[in-house]
């Protein structure tokens, strides 16, 4: 239901889980100038609020809420950036004084989001400085994760738009320039203009949740038209780049392929199976042929993201085997494009994909994420429809779609020397 312009509420009554899950998402169009500030907000607002001025007070309140778990996070979906607040606590139906526990939980979460510890229009300087340093340290550590670093460099040469190349945490140079005052301005802009989506999952009544949420300062805002799905341009030639580092003993080969499917195109289910057959599962061609049979990679996998329009491959290989591994990877794709698809393997992949999907239905986090995706994309796909789409994928459909997979970029991280 829509509480007001730009503010959505989804209540999912269920006795499936022994927890109550409350999740609040602030959505804005992705922009270079706001990513780092929004990431820092998630750090600062995880640590304090006006009513809970330090982490000890926050922790004590969570203990009072029967060991509740509160966390903040940032994420991106295509061209949108999200700041999310999550509170999970034992289902009130398992505990006495159910009404009081619910009211206390919503009051706590409302305080953490809408009443930060600020004075004179700026965040508390001590908390701000500590969390700013924590975020800078996290961003600096990304370079030590060689796989993530290699993928970040692949993004640098893949996307033309700067904001698409950045981590959802922003970048350290931008974070260091944020002040306690400018962060307050970013918070005010977020709570006043972002699209807000609230999802509550658990053994609760919608009318009761509506009554509690109505006590939050959810002002109406001008509805924004966000464009979650990125539309990549198809290049005529492949861009390749490499870099040497002295503190690694294994090369990391990354590849980006263009595979852009419109948001509501049912071929997205074929793309899921195509990716699993190519490199996204233990039954894939990359795993069984490149890694197991030819021993050209220590690890190798592919992933496809419809929100960006790219299929990517990451492989850990010996420096002397980079070219051979690269050629073998291209050969696996060519085999699929030529229709060399084992029907038994394809059926096993489809069955495994469906089993994974069904197992996720037992996860509150998955249920929340599925509903956030529905709000963002407007797509409504039932579990029965999802399974039917996957079951109906044929070898011919996979072959036909694979012919739209076109190599665009290559980045290799190499040991120096």
XYZ file of C-alpha atoms in Angstrom:
417
model
C 0.000 0.000 0.000
C 1.077 3.595 -0.555
C 1.126 5.587 2.698
C 1.760 8.836 0.840
C 3.486 9.990 -2.324
C 6.822 8.164 -2.514
C 6.262 6.092 0.653
C 5.320 2.405 0.305
C 4.403 -0.172 2.930
C 4.239 -3.939 2.408
C 3.061 -6.125 5.283
C 3.505 -9.880 4.893
C 1.668 -11.774 7.659
C 3.175 -15.238 8.038
C 3.779 -17.825 10.726
C 6.536 -19.454 8.661
C 9.325 -17.803 10.656
C 10.015 -17.387 14.349
C 11.245 -13.850 13.800
C 9.745 -10.477 12.986
C 11.622 -8.646 10.251
C 11.317 -4.911 9.637
C 13.241 -3.442 6.722
C 13.259 0.174 5.518
C 14.817 1.080 2.174
C 15.695 4.560 0.893
C 16.098 4.602 -2.895
C 17.729 7.303 -5.013
C 19.073 7.492 -8.535
C 22.751 6.529 -8.598
C 25.026 9.595 -8.750
C 28.769 9.963 -8.147
C 28.301 12.885 -5.779
C 25.994 11.057 -3.340
C 27.303 7.487 -3.109
C 30.023 8.148 -0.528
C 27.800 10.337 1.656
C 25.026 7.758 1.685
C 27.486 4.984 2.537
C 28.808 7.047 5.450
C 25.249 7.649 6.634
C 24.768 3.896 6.937
C 27.860 3.719 9.156
C 26.951 6.656 11.403
C 23.313 5.641 11.763
C 24.246 2.131 12.762
C 26.180 3.489 15.746
C 23.976 6.102 17.389
C 20.806 8.183 17.524
C 19.573 11.040 19.679
C 17.903 8.614 22.084
C 20.820 6.145 21.913
C 23.942 8.360 21.830
C 26.555 5.598 21.548
C 27.003 1.987 20.486
C 26.679 0.762 24.070
C 23.225 2.308 24.349
C 22.208 0.832 21.007
C 23.454 -2.598 22.096
C 21.585 -2.390 25.411
C 18.347 -1.518 23.660
C 18.755 -4.528 21.371
C 19.211 -6.714 24.449
C 15.998 -5.237 25.855
C 14.305 -6.231 22.600
C 15.093 -9.876 23.409
C 18.375 -9.984 21.518
C 17.193 -8.170 18.398
C 19.621 -7.605 15.524
C 19.889 -4.144 13.991
C 22.037 -3.384 10.988
C 22.401 -0.895 8.177
C 23.706 -1.472 4.683
C 24.088 0.106 1.272
C 23.584 -1.606 -2.055
C 22.974 -0.847 -5.669
C 20.684 -2.208 -8.308
C 21.611 -1.044 -11.767
C 21.362 2.738 -11.685
C 19.807 3.011 -8.216
C 21.482 3.347 -4.820
C 19.893 2.054 -1.628
C 20.410 2.762 2.070
C 18.700 0.075 4.111
C 17.850 -0.297 7.803
C 16.995 -3.770 9.132
C 15.656 -4.895 12.483
C 15.078 -8.559 13.267
C 13.683 -9.700 16.605
C 11.910 -12.746 18.007
C 8.317 -12.995 16.800
C 6.215 -11.173 19.405
C 3.698 -14.032 19.329
C 6.323 -16.165 21.107
C 6.748 -13.590 23.850
C 4.357 -12.079 26.379
C 3.330 -8.428 26.093
C 3.198 -8.652 22.324
C 1.793 -5.145 21.771
C 4.453 -3.521 23.922
C 7.302 -5.330 22.148
C 6.052 -4.304 18.718
C 5.659 -0.688 19.779
C 9.128 -0.665 21.320
C 10.690 -2.163 18.183
C 9.119 0.416 15.864
C 9.988 3.229 18.236
C 13.652 2.117 18.281
C 13.906 1.808 14.513
C 12.166 5.142 14.013
C 14.651 6.802 16.359
C 17.660 5.294 14.577
C 16.445 6.456 11.155
C 14.697 9.762 11.760
C 16.282 11.144 14.947
C 20.093 10.979 14.562
C 22.458 12.444 17.118
C 22.958 15.942 15.727
C 23.414 19.463 17.046
C 23.423 22.737 15.129
C 22.674 20.923 11.881
C 25.632 18.580 11.976
C 26.304 15.076 13.213
C 28.095 14.480 16.484
C 31.725 15.121 15.602
C 33.230 12.293 17.641
C 30.931 9.631 16.210
C 31.244 11.115 12.723
C 35.064 11.019 12.793
C 35.163 7.440 14.059
C 32.742 6.106 11.435
C 34.370 8.125 8.657
C 37.667 6.460 9.459
C 35.999 3.035 9.606
C 34.555 3.509 6.139
C 37.883 4.758 4.756
C 39.576 1.682 6.239
C 36.990 -0.586 4.629
C 37.491 1.031 1.240
C 41.279 0.798 1.581
C 40.983 -2.914 2.360
C 39.208 -3.550 -0.936
C 42.539 -3.365 -2.732
C 43.801 -6.241 -0.565
C 40.962 -8.426 -1.845
C 42.519 -9.153 -5.214
C 39.389 -10.590 -6.791
C 37.280 -7.593 -5.842
C 40.052 -5.296 -6.998
C 40.291 -7.039 -10.367
C 36.529 -6.806 -10.820
C 36.605 -3.112 -9.905
C 39.221 -2.533 -12.583
C 37.107 -4.444 -15.088
C 34.214 -2.101 -14.272
C 36.504 0.893 -14.835
C 36.977 -0.061 -18.477
C 33.466 -1.457 -18.974
C 31.219 1.419 -17.949
C 31.312 4.852 -19.532
C 29.509 6.494 -16.591
C 31.674 7.163 -13.540
C 28.951 6.316 -11.026
C 28.614 2.820 -12.518
C 32.281 2.093 -11.823
C 32.111 2.906 -8.115
C 31.547 0.554 -5.216
C 28.241 0.986 -3.369
C 30.470 2.234 -0.516
C 31.828 5.062 -2.660
C 35.517 5.881 -2.681
C 37.941 6.944 0.046
C 38.872 10.290 -1.527
C 35.219 11.339 -1.531
C 34.524 10.004 1.968
C 37.444 11.988 3.397
C 35.936 15.206 2.032
C 32.566 14.730 3.738
C 32.020 16.897 6.844
C 29.661 16.421 9.765
C 27.593 19.304 8.374
C 27.474 18.053 4.775
C 26.527 14.598 6.043
C 23.583 16.125 7.902
C 22.474 17.740 4.642
C 22.748 14.363 2.900
C 20.651 12.732 5.648
C 18.003 15.447 5.409
C 17.831 15.051 1.638
C 17.556 11.267 1.961
C 14.691 11.216 4.487
C 12.813 14.030 2.727
C 13.193 13.120 -0.957
C 14.154 9.432 -1.381
C 11.528 6.863 -2.269
C 10.879 4.928 0.952
C 9.852 1.275 0.976
C 8.953 -0.411 4.268
C 8.493 -4.164 4.447
C 7.365 -6.001 7.572
C 7.443 -9.795 7.596
C 6.182 -11.959 10.433
C 3.250 -13.062 12.556
C 1.571 -9.663 12.647
C -1.577 -7.848 11.544
C -1.386 -5.211 8.819
C -3.674 -2.823 10.707
C -1.387 -2.862 13.738
C 1.719 -2.225 11.641
C -0.004 0.631 9.826
C -0.815 2.223 13.175
C 2.816 1.989 14.341
C 4.363 3.201 11.071
C 1.996 6.183 11.002
C 3.863 7.516 14.038
C 7.052 7.920 11.988
C 7.683 11.300 10.308
C 7.007 9.996 6.804
C 6.367 13.210 4.935
C 4.972 13.089 1.428
C 7.560 13.597 -1.274
C 7.514 14.246 -4.996
C 7.449 10.840 -6.695
C 10.703 10.108 -8.501
C 11.042 8.143 -11.691
C 14.098 5.955 -11.098
C 15.686 3.916 -13.866
C 17.052 0.764 -12.247
C 18.121 -1.080 -15.386
C 21.314 0.110 -17.058
C 21.427 0.068 -20.846
C 25.018 -0.670 -21.928
C 26.376 0.331 -25.288
C 27.732 -2.429 -27.520
C 31.349 -1.798 -28.528
C 32.752 -2.949 -31.841
C 36.128 -3.966 -30.385
C 37.374 -5.485 -27.144
C 39.180 -3.269 -24.624
C 41.966 -5.116 -22.780
C 44.020 -3.940 -19.829
C 46.484 -5.564 -17.448
C 48.260 -4.580 -14.253
C 51.114 -6.089 -12.285
C 51.299 -6.316 -8.500
C 54.152 -7.615 -6.402
C 52.079 -9.137 -3.585
C 50.288 -11.832 -5.607
C 51.479 -15.198 -6.893
C 48.543 -15.981 -9.175
C 46.946 -14.122 -12.061
C 43.312 -13.093 -12.046
C 41.600 -12.996 -15.419
C 38.298 -11.101 -15.698
C 36.040 -10.784 -18.735
C 32.885 -8.760 -19.393
C 30.357 -9.853 -22.020
C 27.437 -7.825 -23.283
C 24.111 -9.591 -22.599
C 21.425 -6.941 -22.365
C 17.843 -8.172 -21.930
C 14.897 -5.763 -21.418
C 13.541 -5.621 -17.881
C 10.358 -7.630 -18.424
C 11.651 -9.953 -21.136
C 11.011 -13.592 -20.183
C 14.350 -14.476 -21.763
C 15.878 -13.500 -18.405
C 15.065 -17.032 -17.280
C 16.926 -18.425 -20.260
C 19.831 -16.181 -19.306
C 19.879 -17.702 -15.797
C 20.243 -21.175 -17.294
C 22.736 -20.002 -19.904
C 24.939 -18.527 -17.194
C 24.688 -21.693 -15.090
C 25.663 -23.775 -18.124
C 28.526 -21.470 -19.075
C 30.195 -20.907 -15.702
C 27.671 -20.305 -12.942
C 27.422 -23.817 -11.498
C 29.541 -26.906 -10.728
C 28.027 -28.519 -13.836
C 29.125 -25.650 -16.077
C 31.463 -25.872 -19.020
C 33.976 -23.518 -17.426
C 34.163 -25.605 -14.268
C 34.193 -29.066 -15.817
C 36.354 -28.301 -18.868
C 38.586 -25.341 -18.048
C 39.178 -26.157 -14.392
C 38.696 -29.903 -13.989
C 39.706 -31.446 -17.313
C 42.320 -28.972 -18.572
C 43.508 -27.691 -15.154
C 43.826 -24.185 -16.562
C 42.265 -22.433 -13.553
C 42.414 -22.768 -9.790
C 38.943 -21.263 -9.620
C 36.549 -20.020 -12.253
C 32.947 -18.866 -12.409
C 30.598 -16.597 -14.338
C 27.728 -14.388 -13.237
C 24.997 -12.504 -15.054
C 23.311 -9.348 -13.821
C 20.270 -8.150 -15.710
C 20.410 -4.780 -13.951
C 23.751 -3.980 -15.630
C 23.388 -5.958 -18.866
C 26.696 -7.811 -18.489
C 27.820 -11.396 -17.993
C 31.214 -11.557 -16.296
C 33.847 -14.255 -15.806
C 36.516 -14.383 -13.111
C 39.310 -16.965 -13.106
C 42.389 -17.514 -10.963
C 45.184 -18.898 -13.193
C 48.954 -19.266 -13.417
C 50.625 -16.332 -15.145
C 51.906 -18.614 -17.910
C 48.399 -19.972 -18.524
C 46.474 -16.708 -18.919
C 46.262 -16.840 -22.704
C 45.445 -20.550 -22.790
C 42.727 -20.124 -20.183
C 41.310 -17.139 -22.037
C 41.155 -19.074 -25.301
C 39.583 -22.075 -23.581
C 36.917 -19.847 -21.996
C 36.022 -18.419 -25.393
C 35.837 -21.961 -26.778
C 33.227 -22.947 -24.159
C 31.018 -20.052 -25.192
C 31.465 -20.920 -28.847
C 30.403 -24.492 -28.107
C 27.143 -23.261 -26.602
C 26.635 -20.889 -29.529
C 27.107 -23.835 -31.893
C 24.476 -25.855 -30.025
C 26.863 -28.274 -28.301
C 24.652 -28.601 -25.233
C 24.300 -31.874 -23.339
C 20.580 -32.316 -22.675
C 21.125 -34.291 -19.446
C 23.437 -31.600 -18.096
C 20.950 -28.894 -19.030
C 18.105 -30.711 -17.273
C 20.277 -31.198 -14.180
C 21.124 -27.488 -14.159
C 17.455 -26.545 -14.446
C 16.557 -28.885 -11.579
C 19.367 -27.481 -9.425
C 18.318 -23.904 -10.203
C 14.749 -24.640 -9.155
C 15.877 -26.409 -5.975
C 18.023 -23.406 -5.045
C 15.081 -21.114 -5.678
C 12.745 -23.204 -3.530
C 15.254 -23.418 -0.678
C 15.485 -19.625 -0.652
C 11.779 -19.409 0.124
C 12.665 -20.507 3.664
C 14.800 -17.405 4.174
C 13.272 -14.187 5.578
C 16.078 -12.214 3.914
C 15.141 -13.643 0.519
C 11.464 -12.865 1.048
C 12.336 -9.270 1.920
C 14.670 -8.885 -1.053
C 12.095 -10.349 -3.449
C 9.501 -7.819 -2.324
C 11.918 -4.901 -2.539
C 12.718 -5.982 -6.102
C 9.010 -6.058 -6.937
C 8.568 -2.508 -5.656
C 11.597 -1.283 -7.601
C 11.025 -3.049 -10.909
C 7.257 -3.449 -10.921
C 7.682 -7.111 -11.866
C 5.203 -9.583 -10.403
C 6.278 -13.193 -10.843
C 4.766 -15.931 -8.690
C 6.820 -18.928 -7.591
C 4.774 -21.141 -9.919
C 5.435 -18.842 -12.884
C 9.150 -18.657 -12.029
C 9.478 -22.439 -11.937
C 7.509 -22.866 -15.163
C 9.697 -20.375 -17.000
C 12.838 -22.256 -15.943
C 11.398 -25.689 -16.709
C 10.440 -24.556 -20.212
C 13.945 -23.422 -21.173
C 15.147 -25.542 -24.115
C 18.618 -26.124 -25.600
C 17.516 -24.127 -28.641
C 16.546 -21.165 -26.463
C 19.927 -21.272 -24.703
C 21.802 -21.541 -28.005
C 19.880 -18.662 -29.542
C 20.428 -16.356 -26.562
C 24.122 -17.299 -26.289
C 24.654 -15.825 -29.739
C 23.872 -12.430 -28.217
C 26.746 -12.810 -25.720
C 29.576 -10.606 -27.022
C 32.951 -10.064 -25.376
C 33.537 -6.399 -24.527
C 36.311 -6.053 -21.961
C 39.209 -7.927 -20.435
C 41.263 -7.089 -17.334
C 44.135 -9.239 -16.051
C 45.869 -8.796 -12.697
C 49.359 -10.299 -12.956
C 52.208 -11.078 -10.552
C 55.104 -8.736 -11.213
C 58.323 -10.215 -12.534
